[in-house]
Short mmCIF file of C-alpha atoms and ligand atoms in Angstrom, two decimals:
data_model
loop_
_atom_site.label_atom_id
_atom_site.label_comp_id
_atom_site.label_asym_id
_atom_site.label_seq_id
_atom_site.Cartn_x
_atom_site.Cartn_y
_atom_site.Cartn_z
CA MET L 1 16.91 -31.08 -8.69
CA LEU L 2 18.09 -27.12 -8.04
CA SER L 3 19.79 -27.09 -11.71
CA ARG L 4 16.37 -27.31 -12.74
CA LEU L 5 15.88 -23.42 -11.72
CA THR L 6 15.76 -20.39 -13.78
CA PRO L 7 16.73 -17.00 -13.57
CA GLN L 8 13.98 -14.71 -12.03
CA SER L 9 13.27 -11.66 -13.87
CA PRO L 10 14.21 -8.40 -11.58
CA ASP L 11 11.48 -6.47 -9.74
CA ALA L 12 10.96 -3.36 -11.22
CA ILE L 13 10.96 -1.40 -7.90
CA LEU L 14 14.18 -3.13 -6.11
CA ALA L 15 16.15 -3.46 -9.25
CA MET L 16 15.63 0.97 -9.86
CA MET L 17 16.71 0.62 -5.82
CA ASP L 18 19.64 -0.78 -6.68
CA MET L 19 20.90 1.52 -9.59
CA PHE L 20 19.81 4.81 -7.64
CA ARG L 21 22.22 4.07 -5.21
CA ALA L 22 24.84 2.59 -8.18
CA ASP L 23 24.68 6.35 -9.47
CA THR L 24 27.48 8.45 -8.50
CA ARG L 25 25.96 12.19 -9.62
CA PRO L 26 25.16 14.44 -6.62
CA GLY L 27 22.32 15.84 -7.59
CA LYS L 28 19.83 12.21 -8.58
CA VAL L 29 17.01 12.37 -7.24
CA ASP L 30 15.21 9.17 -5.92
CA LEU L 31 11.61 9.26 -7.03
CA GLY L 32 11.27 5.42 -7.18
CA VAL L 33 10.77 3.00 -4.00
CA GLY L 34 7.90 3.48 -2.22
CA VAL L 35 9.23 5.36 1.11
CA TYR L 36 8.69 8.27 3.06
CA ARG L 37 11.30 11.33 3.19
CA ASP L 38 11.23 14.35 5.50
CA ALA L 39 12.35 18.15 3.47
CA SER L 40 15.57 16.47 4.27
CA GLY L 41 15.42 13.52 2.63
CA ARG L 42 15.69 11.39 5.62
CA THR L 43 13.42 8.65 6.18
CA PRO L 44 13.53 9.06 9.86
CA VAL L 45 11.84 6.62 12.83
CA MET L 46 9.11 8.11 14.33
CA ARG L 47 8.41 9.95 17.83
CA ALA L 48 6.18 7.79 18.65
CA VAL L 49 7.80 4.18 17.94
CA LYS L 50 11.58 5.68 19.29
CA ALA L 51 9.32 6.34 22.34
CA ALA L 52 6.74 2.62 22.65
CA GLU L 53 10.29 0.58 21.26
CA ARG L 54 11.60 2.37 24.70
CA ALA L 55 8.38 1.41 26.92
CA ILE L 56 8.87 -1.75 25.42
CA TRP L 57 12.14 -3.02 25.59
CA GLU L 58 11.92 -1.63 29.68
CA ALA L 59 8.77 -3.29 30.26
CA GLN L 60 9.20 -7.28 27.76
CA ASP L 61 10.10 -9.79 30.79
CA THR L 62 10.39 -12.45 27.81
CA LYS L 63 10.52 -13.35 24.18
CA THR L 64 8.02 -16.33 24.58
CA TYR L 65 6.13 -16.94 21.50
CA THR L 66 2.89 -15.15 21.22
CA ALA L 67 0.62 -17.02 19.61
CA LEU L 68 -0.48 -17.97 15.90
CA THR L 69 -1.99 -15.59 14.77
CA GLY L 70 -0.48 -13.18 17.02
CA ASP L 71 -0.70 -10.60 19.66
CA PRO L 72 -4.29 -10.65 19.67
CA ALA L 73 -4.48 -6.89 20.82
CA PHE L 74 -2.35 -6.00 18.16
CA GLY L 75 -5.70 -7.61 15.72
CA ARG L 76 -7.93 -5.51 18.11
CA ALA L 77 -5.76 -2.50 17.91
CA MET L 78 -5.25 -2.54 13.69
CA ALA L 79 -8.93 -3.77 13.23
CA THR L 80 -10.01 -0.65 15.28
CA LEU L 81 -7.71 1.45 13.35
CA ILE L 82 -9.02 0.28 9.92
CA LEU L 83 -13.11 -0.61 10.41
CA GLY L 84 -13.16 2.04 13.34
CA PRO L 85 -14.41 1.93 16.68
CA GLY L 86 -17.50 0.33 16.38
CA HIS L 87 -17.24 -2.42 13.29
CA ASP L 88 -18.48 -5.85 14.06
CA ALA L 89 -15.84 -7.99 15.90
CA GLY L 90 -18.61 -11.21 15.26
CA ARG L 91 -17.98 -11.40 11.48
CA LEU L 92 -13.78 -10.86 12.09
CA ALA L 93 -10.51 -12.99 12.36
CA PHE L 94 -7.09 -11.58 11.95
CA ALA L 95 -3.45 -12.99 11.46
CA GLY L 96 -0.36 -11.00 12.02
CA CYS L 97 1.70 -10.95 9.28
CA VAL L 98 5.43 -10.64 7.85
CA GLY L 99 4.58 -7.06 6.91
CA GLY L 100 1.58 -5.96 4.19
CA THR L 101 2.95 -8.11 1.74
CA GLY L 102 2.54 -11.21 3.84
CA ALA L 103 -0.38 -9.74 4.34
CA VAL L 104 -1.69 -9.94 1.10
CA HIS L 105 0.19 -13.49 -0.09
CA GLN L 106 -2.20 -14.50 3.28
CA ALA L 107 -4.69 -13.47 1.69
CA LEU L 108 -4.57 -15.16 -1.70
CA ALA L 109 -3.52 -17.83 -0.17
CA LEU L 110 -6.48 -18.53 2.06
CA VAL L 111 -8.85 -17.46 -1.06
CA ARG L 112 -6.70 -20.40 -2.95
CA MET L 113 -8.17 -22.80 -0.20
CA ALA L 114 -11.63 -21.48 -0.01
CA ASN L 115 -11.74 -21.90 -4.21
CA PRO L 116 -8.41 -23.39 -6.00
CA GLY L 117 -10.27 -22.62 -9.08
CA ALA L 118 -10.76 -18.18 -8.79
CA THR L 119 -9.51 -15.93 -10.27
CA VAL L 120 -8.18 -12.67 -8.92
CA TRP L 121 -9.69 -9.48 -10.43
CA MET L 122 -7.03 -6.44 -10.23
CA PRO L 123 -6.55 -3.16 -11.72
CA ASP L 124 -4.76 -2.22 -14.64
CA PRO L 125 -2.26 -1.28 -13.57
CA THR L 126 -1.84 -2.40 -10.10
CA TRP L 127 1.93 -2.79 -7.56
CA PRO L 128 3.56 -5.82 -9.17
CA ASN L 129 3.46 -6.94 -6.32
CA HIS L 130 0.40 -8.04 -6.89
CA PRO L 131 0.45 -10.43 -10.53
CA THR L 132 3.33 -12.32 -8.89
CA ILE L 133 2.32 -13.19 -6.35
CA VAL L 134 -0.76 -14.18 -7.45
CA ALA L 135 1.22 -16.41 -10.20
CA HIS L 136 3.14 -17.45 -7.72
CA LEU L 137 0.19 -19.17 -6.12
CA GLY L 138 -1.11 -20.79 -9.11
CA LEU L 139 -4.27 -18.33 -8.83
CA LYS L 140 -5.41 -16.94 -12.09
CA ALA L 141 -5.43 -13.35 -12.70
CA ARG L 142 -7.59 -10.78 -14.83
CA SER L 143 -7.49 -6.85 -14.90
CA TYR L 144 -10.39 -4.79 -14.52
CA ARG L 145 -9.88 -1.18 -16.12
CA TYR L 146 -8.85 1.25 -13.87
CA PHE L 147 -6.82 4.28 -14.89
CA ASP L 148 -7.46 6.94 -17.78
CA ALA L 149 -4.31 7.17 -19.11
CA ALA L 150 -5.62 11.21 -21.00
CA THR L 151 -6.67 12.06 -18.34
CA ARG L 152 -4.87 10.63 -15.86
CA GLY L 153 -7.96 9.95 -13.81
CA LEU L 154 -9.99 7.07 -13.03
CA ASP L 155 -12.39 5.39 -15.53
CA ARG L 156 -15.25 5.33 -13.94
CA ALA L 157 -17.60 3.46 -16.05
CA GLY L 158 -14.27 0.97 -17.27
CA LEU L 159 -13.74 0.21 -13.47
CA LEU L 160 -17.99 0.04 -12.97
CA ALA L 161 -18.69 -1.95 -15.83
CA ASP L 162 -15.90 -4.59 -15.38
CA LEU L 163 -16.38 -4.75 -11.10
CA ALA L 164 -19.71 -5.74 -12.56
CA ALA L 165 -18.90 -8.21 -14.44
CA VAL L 166 -17.29 -10.41 -12.40
CA PRO L 167 -18.63 -13.45 -11.53
CA ALA L 168 -19.08 -15.22 -7.68
CA GLY L 169 -16.39 -16.97 -6.68
CA ASP L 170 -13.36 -14.74 -8.18
CA VAL L 171 -12.28 -12.06 -5.93
CA VAL L 172 -11.51 -8.16 -6.63
CA LEU L 173 -8.42 -6.47 -5.25
CA LEU L 174 -9.02 -3.26 -4.54
CA HIS L 175 -6.34 -0.44 -3.41
CA GLY L 176 -8.58 0.90 -0.30
CA CYS L 177 -6.71 4.60 -0.54
CA CYS L 178 -3.97 5.98 -2.40
CA HIS L 179 -3.37 3.97 -5.31
CA ASN L 180 -0.32 2.29 -6.12
CA PRO L 181 0.99 3.54 -8.48
CA THR L 182 -0.96 6.13 -10.40
CA GLY L 183 -2.28 8.49 -7.83
CA ALA L 184 -5.99 8.25 -8.61
CA ASN L 185 -8.33 7.26 -6.36
CA PRO L 186 -12.26 6.57 -6.67
CA THR L 187 -14.44 9.47 -5.12
CA ALA L 188 -16.81 9.22 -2.44
CA ALA L 189 -19.86 8.54 -5.04
CA ASP L 190 -17.53 6.11 -6.92
CA TRP L 191 -17.11 4.26 -3.84
CA ARG L 192 -20.90 4.21 -3.58
CA ASP L 193 -21.37 2.49 -6.90
CA ILE L 194 -18.28 0.08 -6.53
CA ALA L 195 -20.59 -1.53 -3.56
CA ALA L 196 -23.41 -1.69 -5.92
CA ALA L 197 -21.01 -3.39 -8.75
CA LEU L 198 -20.00 -6.06 -6.27
CA GLU L 199 -22.93 -6.36 -4.87
CA THR L 200 -24.17 -7.35 -8.44
CA SER L 201 -21.53 -9.48 -8.89
CA GLY L 202 -20.92 -11.73 -5.52
CA ALA L 203 -17.07 -12.07 -5.98
CA ALA L 204 -15.82 -11.06 -2.82
CA VAL L 205 -13.34 -8.25 -2.01
CA LEU L 206 -9.33 -7.79 -1.17
CA ILE L 207 -8.87 -4.66 -0.18
CA ASP L 208 -5.14 -4.03 -0.23
CA LEU L 209 -4.77 -0.69 2.61
CA ALA L 210 -0.90 -0.14 2.57
CA TYR L 211 -1.03 4.09 2.93
CA GLN L 212 -3.43 4.66 5.98
CA GLY L 213 -3.65 8.54 6.95
CA PHE L 214 -1.03 9.03 3.73
CA GLY L 215 -3.92 10.30 1.46
CA ASP L 216 -6.69 12.49 2.78
CA GLY L 217 -5.85 11.57 6.81
CA LEU L 218 -6.57 8.22 8.73
CA GLU L 219 -10.19 8.38 8.96
CA ALA L 220 -10.84 9.59 5.38
CA ASP L 221 -8.67 6.90 3.80
CA ALA L 222 -10.34 3.85 5.90
CA ALA L 223 -13.79 4.98 4.52
CA ALA L 224 -14.13 3.29 1.83
CA THR L 225 -12.57 -0.18 3.23
CA ARG L 226 -15.63 0.71 6.17
CA MET L 227 -17.77 1.26 3.81
CA LEU L 228 -17.15 -2.40 1.44
CA ALA L 229 -17.18 -3.64 4.91
CA GLU L 230 -20.02 -2.85 6.65
CA ARG L 231 -22.11 -3.58 2.76
CA LEU L 232 -20.47 -7.05 1.28
CA PRO L 233 -20.49 -9.92 2.86
CA GLN L 234 -16.47 -10.98 2.14
CA VAL L 235 -13.60 -8.70 2.66
CA LEU L 236 -10.80 -9.57 2.78
CA ILE L 237 -8.31 -6.40 4.39
CA ALA L 238 -4.59 -6.74 3.73
CA ALA L 239 -3.02 -3.66 6.03
CA SER L 240 0.72 -3.02 5.82
CA CYS L 241 2.28 -0.69 8.97
CA SER L 242 5.87 -0.42 6.71
CA LYS L 243 4.32 3.25 5.97
CA SER L 244 2.11 4.93 8.17
CA PHE L 245 4.13 3.76 11.33
CA GLY L 246 7.27 4.34 9.46
CA LEU L 247 8.16 0.54 10.31
CA TYR L 248 9.57 -0.95 6.45
CA ARG L 249 11.83 -3.49 8.02
CA ASP L 250 9.97 -4.33 11.02
CA ARG L 251 7.10 -6.53 8.59
CA ALA L 252 4.13 -5.86 10.40
CA GLY L 253 1.03 -6.72 8.68
CA VAL L 254 -2.37 -7.80 9.70
CA LEU L 255 -4.92 -9.94 7.77
CA LEU L 256 -8.43 -8.95 8.43
CA ALA L 257 -10.96 -11.24 7.57
CA LEU L 258 -15.22 -10.48 7.22
CA GLY L 259 -16.98 -13.07 6.65
CA ALA L 260 -20.93 -14.12 8.19
CA GLY L 261 -19.82 -14.45 11.52
CA GLY L 262 -20.54 -16.94 14.61
CA ALA L 263 -19.49 -20.52 13.47
CA GLN L 264 -18.30 -19.12 10.03
CA ALA L 265 -15.30 -16.53 11.53
CA ARG L 266 -14.48 -19.35 13.66
CA VAL L 267 -14.20 -21.51 10.97
CA LEU L 268 -11.97 -18.62 9.33
CA GLN L 269 -10.26 -17.98 12.05
CA ASP L 270 -8.50 -21.53 12.40
CA ASN L 271 -8.38 -21.59 8.82
CA LEU L 272 -5.47 -18.32 9.31
CA THR L 273 -4.24 -19.74 12.36
CA HIS L 274 -3.49 -22.94 9.63
CA LEU L 275 -2.27 -20.79 7.55
CA ASN L 276 -0.03 -19.19 9.18
CA ARG L 277 1.86 -22.53 10.88
CA GLN L 278 2.21 -23.44 7.79
CA THR L 279 3.91 -20.34 6.49
CA TYR L 280 6.09 -19.37 9.31
CA SER L 281 5.08 -20.37 12.41
CA PHE L 282 4.55 -17.05 14.34
CA PRO L 283 4.52 -13.68 12.91
CA PRO L 284 6.78 -11.45 13.83
CA ASP L 285 6.45 -9.37 16.75
CA HIS L 286 8.18 -6.73 17.87
CA GLY L 287 6.66 -4.11 14.76
CA ALA L 288 3.30 -5.41 15.93
CA ARG L 289 4.50 -4.69 19.48
CA ILE L 290 5.10 -0.93 18.61
CA VAL L 291 2.46 -0.79 17.14
CA THR L 292 -0.23 -1.92 19.64
CA THR L 293 1.51 -0.40 22.25
CA ILE L 294 1.47 3.51 19.91
CA LEU L 295 -2.68 2.80 19.53
CA ASP L 296 -3.66 1.95 22.86
CA ASP L 297 -1.94 4.84 24.74
CA ALA L 298 -3.48 8.62 24.01
CA ALA L 299 0.33 9.93 24.58
CA LEU L 300 1.57 8.40 21.90
CA ARG L 301 -1.17 7.25 19.70
CA ALA L 302 -2.19 11.55 19.80
CA ASP L 303 2.07 12.55 18.62
CA TRP L 304 2.00 9.33 16.08
CA GLU L 305 -1.42 11.24 13.91
CA ASP L 306 0.91 14.64 13.94
CA GLU L 307 3.69 13.34 12.44
CA LEU L 308 1.51 11.14 10.06
CA ALA L 309 -0.56 14.40 9.58
CA ALA L 310 3.09 16.54 9.25
CA MET L 311 4.52 13.59 6.72
CA ARG L 312 0.94 13.85 4.74
CA GLY L 313 1.23 17.67 4.30
CA GLN L 314 4.70 17.23 2.77
CA MET L 315 3.76 14.96 0.20
CA LEU L 316 0.64 17.14 -0.34
CA SER L 317 3.03 20.45 -0.08
CA MET L 318 5.05 18.83 -2.68
CA ARG L 319 2.43 17.73 -5.16
CA GLU L 320 1.57 21.30 -5.68
CA ALA L 321 4.65 22.54 -5.71
CA LEU L 322 6.04 20.44 -8.76
CA ALA L 323 2.44 21.27 -10.39
CA ARG L 324 2.68 24.48 -9.68
CA ALA L 325 6.43 24.88 -11.30
CA LEU L 326 4.88 22.51 -13.91
CA ARG L 327 2.30 24.81 -14.80
CA ASP L 328 4.90 27.86 -14.83
CA GLY L 329 7.06 26.11 -17.03
CA SER L 330 4.30 24.60 -19.47
CA GLY L 331 2.30 27.41 -19.79
CA SER L 332 -0.42 25.31 -19.28
CA ASP L 333 -2.55 23.24 -16.95
CA ARG L 334 -1.85 19.91 -18.15
CA PHE L 335 0.08 18.46 -14.38
CA GLY L 336 -2.57 19.89 -12.45
CA PHE L 337 -4.10 15.83 -11.69
CA LEU L 338 -0.70 15.60 -9.57
CA ALA L 339 -1.82 17.71 -7.08
CA GLU L 340 -5.83 15.91 -7.08
CA HIS L 341 -4.15 12.80 -6.92
CA ARG L 342 -3.36 11.14 -3.25
CA GLY L 343 -0.91 9.32 -1.40
CA MET L 344 2.80 8.67 -2.05
CA PHE L 345 2.88 8.08 -6.28
CA SER L 346 1.82 9.53 -9.16
CA ARG L 347 1.71 7.84 -12.66
CA LEU L 348 3.00 10.95 -14.52
CA GLY L 349 2.61 9.39 -18.32
CA ALA L 350 5.77 9.54 -18.92
CA SER L 351 6.78 6.59 -22.14
CA PRO L 352 9.69 3.93 -20.98
CA ALA L 353 12.04 5.58 -23.13
CA GLN L 354 11.45 9.03 -21.25
CA VAL L 355 11.43 7.01 -18.26
CA ALA L 356 15.27 6.35 -19.25
CA ARG L 357 15.89 9.76 -20.79
CA LEU L 358 15.08 11.06 -16.95
CA ARG L 359 17.04 8.57 -15.45
CA GLU L 360 19.91 9.49 -17.64
CA GLU L 361 20.14 13.14 -18.96
CA ALA L 362 19.06 14.61 -15.56
CA GLY L 363 19.54 12.17 -12.49
CA VAL L 364 15.69 11.68 -11.67
CA TYR L 365 15.07 8.26 -11.17
CA MET L 366 11.21 6.70 -10.97
CA ILE L 367 9.20 3.37 -12.11
CA GLY L 368 9.63 2.49 -15.66
CA ASP L 369 5.75 3.04 -15.80
CA SER L 370 6.50 6.88 -14.35
CA ARG L 371 5.25 6.16 -10.85
CA MET L 372 7.05 8.65 -9.23
CA ASN L 373 7.17 8.75 -5.66
CA VAL L 374 6.10 12.23 -4.51
CA ALA L 375 8.06 11.84 -0.98
CA GLY L 376 11.50 12.02 -3.09
CA LEU L 377 10.73 15.30 -3.65
CA SER L 378 11.77 18.75 -1.63
CA PRO L 379 11.97 22.58 -2.32
CA GLU L 380 15.52 21.94 -3.70
CA ASN L 381 15.27 19.19 -6.11
CA VAL L 382 11.38 20.01 -7.62
CA PRO L 383 12.78 23.64 -10.08
CA VAL L 384 15.12 20.01 -11.29
CA VAL L 385 12.08 17.68 -11.96
CA ALA L 386 9.65 20.01 -13.21
CA ARG L 387 12.95 20.91 -15.88
CA ALA L 388 13.99 17.68 -16.95
CA ILE L 389 9.98 16.42 -17.49
CA LEU L 390 9.21 19.39 -19.50
CA ASP L 391 13.05 18.47 -21.79
CA ILE L 392 12.09 15.24 -22.67
CA GLY L 393 8.58 16.42 -23.79
CA LEU L 394 6.21 15.72 -21.91
C1 LMR F 1 5.95 0.28 -3.09
O1 LMR F 1 5.28 0.06 -3.95
O2 LMR F 1 7.14 0.93 -3.45
C2 LMR F 1 6.87 0.11 -1.66
O3 LMR F 1 5.03 -0.68 -1.27
C3 LMR F 1 8.02 -1.19 -1.39
C4 LMR F 1 7.64 -2.31 -2.09
O4 LMR F 1 7.85 -3.10 -1.93
O5 LMR F 1 7.82 -2.69 -3.87
#
């Protein structure tokens, strides 16, 4: 039976991590996998995380099971972080998940339970793991227009036209903020038009929210999700704690499901509980408990928000530094989009062959679609990266 298996194609992002590790050149630059790095290239454990871990270690007197959907306090804390303190808890069901990927998986598994014939509409382009999870679950996939390759901004007209035409019964996957891989995001007015298009279509929505706090701030980055959750009747939110809490390997994530409320909220909760039980029984607790400890403690939360703001500021200043270096080097404003984009990523617009040249000639690593992680930039490597980008003829 096992002999019937065929090799899987390598994951584009994780394969890049391996290539970078194998490169022995001292000046190599990692703009690949979406992991935050500070100015010295480290991915530190956040101060509030350390303090929360210490507090948990001291106070925790059992490791017995929590609930099948994880500690309810984690679900409540994340719902408040994402949807705001005034959210309608009566519409809400939630499940602790294995990181953001786990939350996306459980959301799509729930979609399949509700409508096995559903098509999942994803932005073109999207995070490469989205279409592969959709395919793995046997759901149908379609793309909607999102990115304008000429301006490196949003294809607003294409996006709105495509979303309005999605049939009811299907699901539209949106990135709540900090679009991965492009870095191009709708404005507040665009989001209102997106909500109107989705009201017309009647499709359900799945929001992938992996970078809250990495764009313009915790509140600003949640604004679109909150507005969609208020206006639309069926909203799933797959949220990750990997980036904004720096908990990558602890795999903390949550799925929030908003329906009509009342009896439907109980049915939703039942289904999420069933789904977790069939997939892994109990979700991991340690990372989730760290997050809850931070969010429920005023001092820890303030310190976390300060450190998160510093991380955001570092990424923004690196965006500006690279845009400036490219303007100086090229004598044009054609790279201004780098400073306009938000989050960890920008799609540079280089061809796969140019991306290979960056890697081979300059030791600058980015994903093949020319997605670069701006957190990999530093004051030292910005001139090198800018020179390399101009040298490949962009
Ligand atoms: C990324 O997009 O690089 C990150 O979200 C890491 C991953 O799991 O792909």
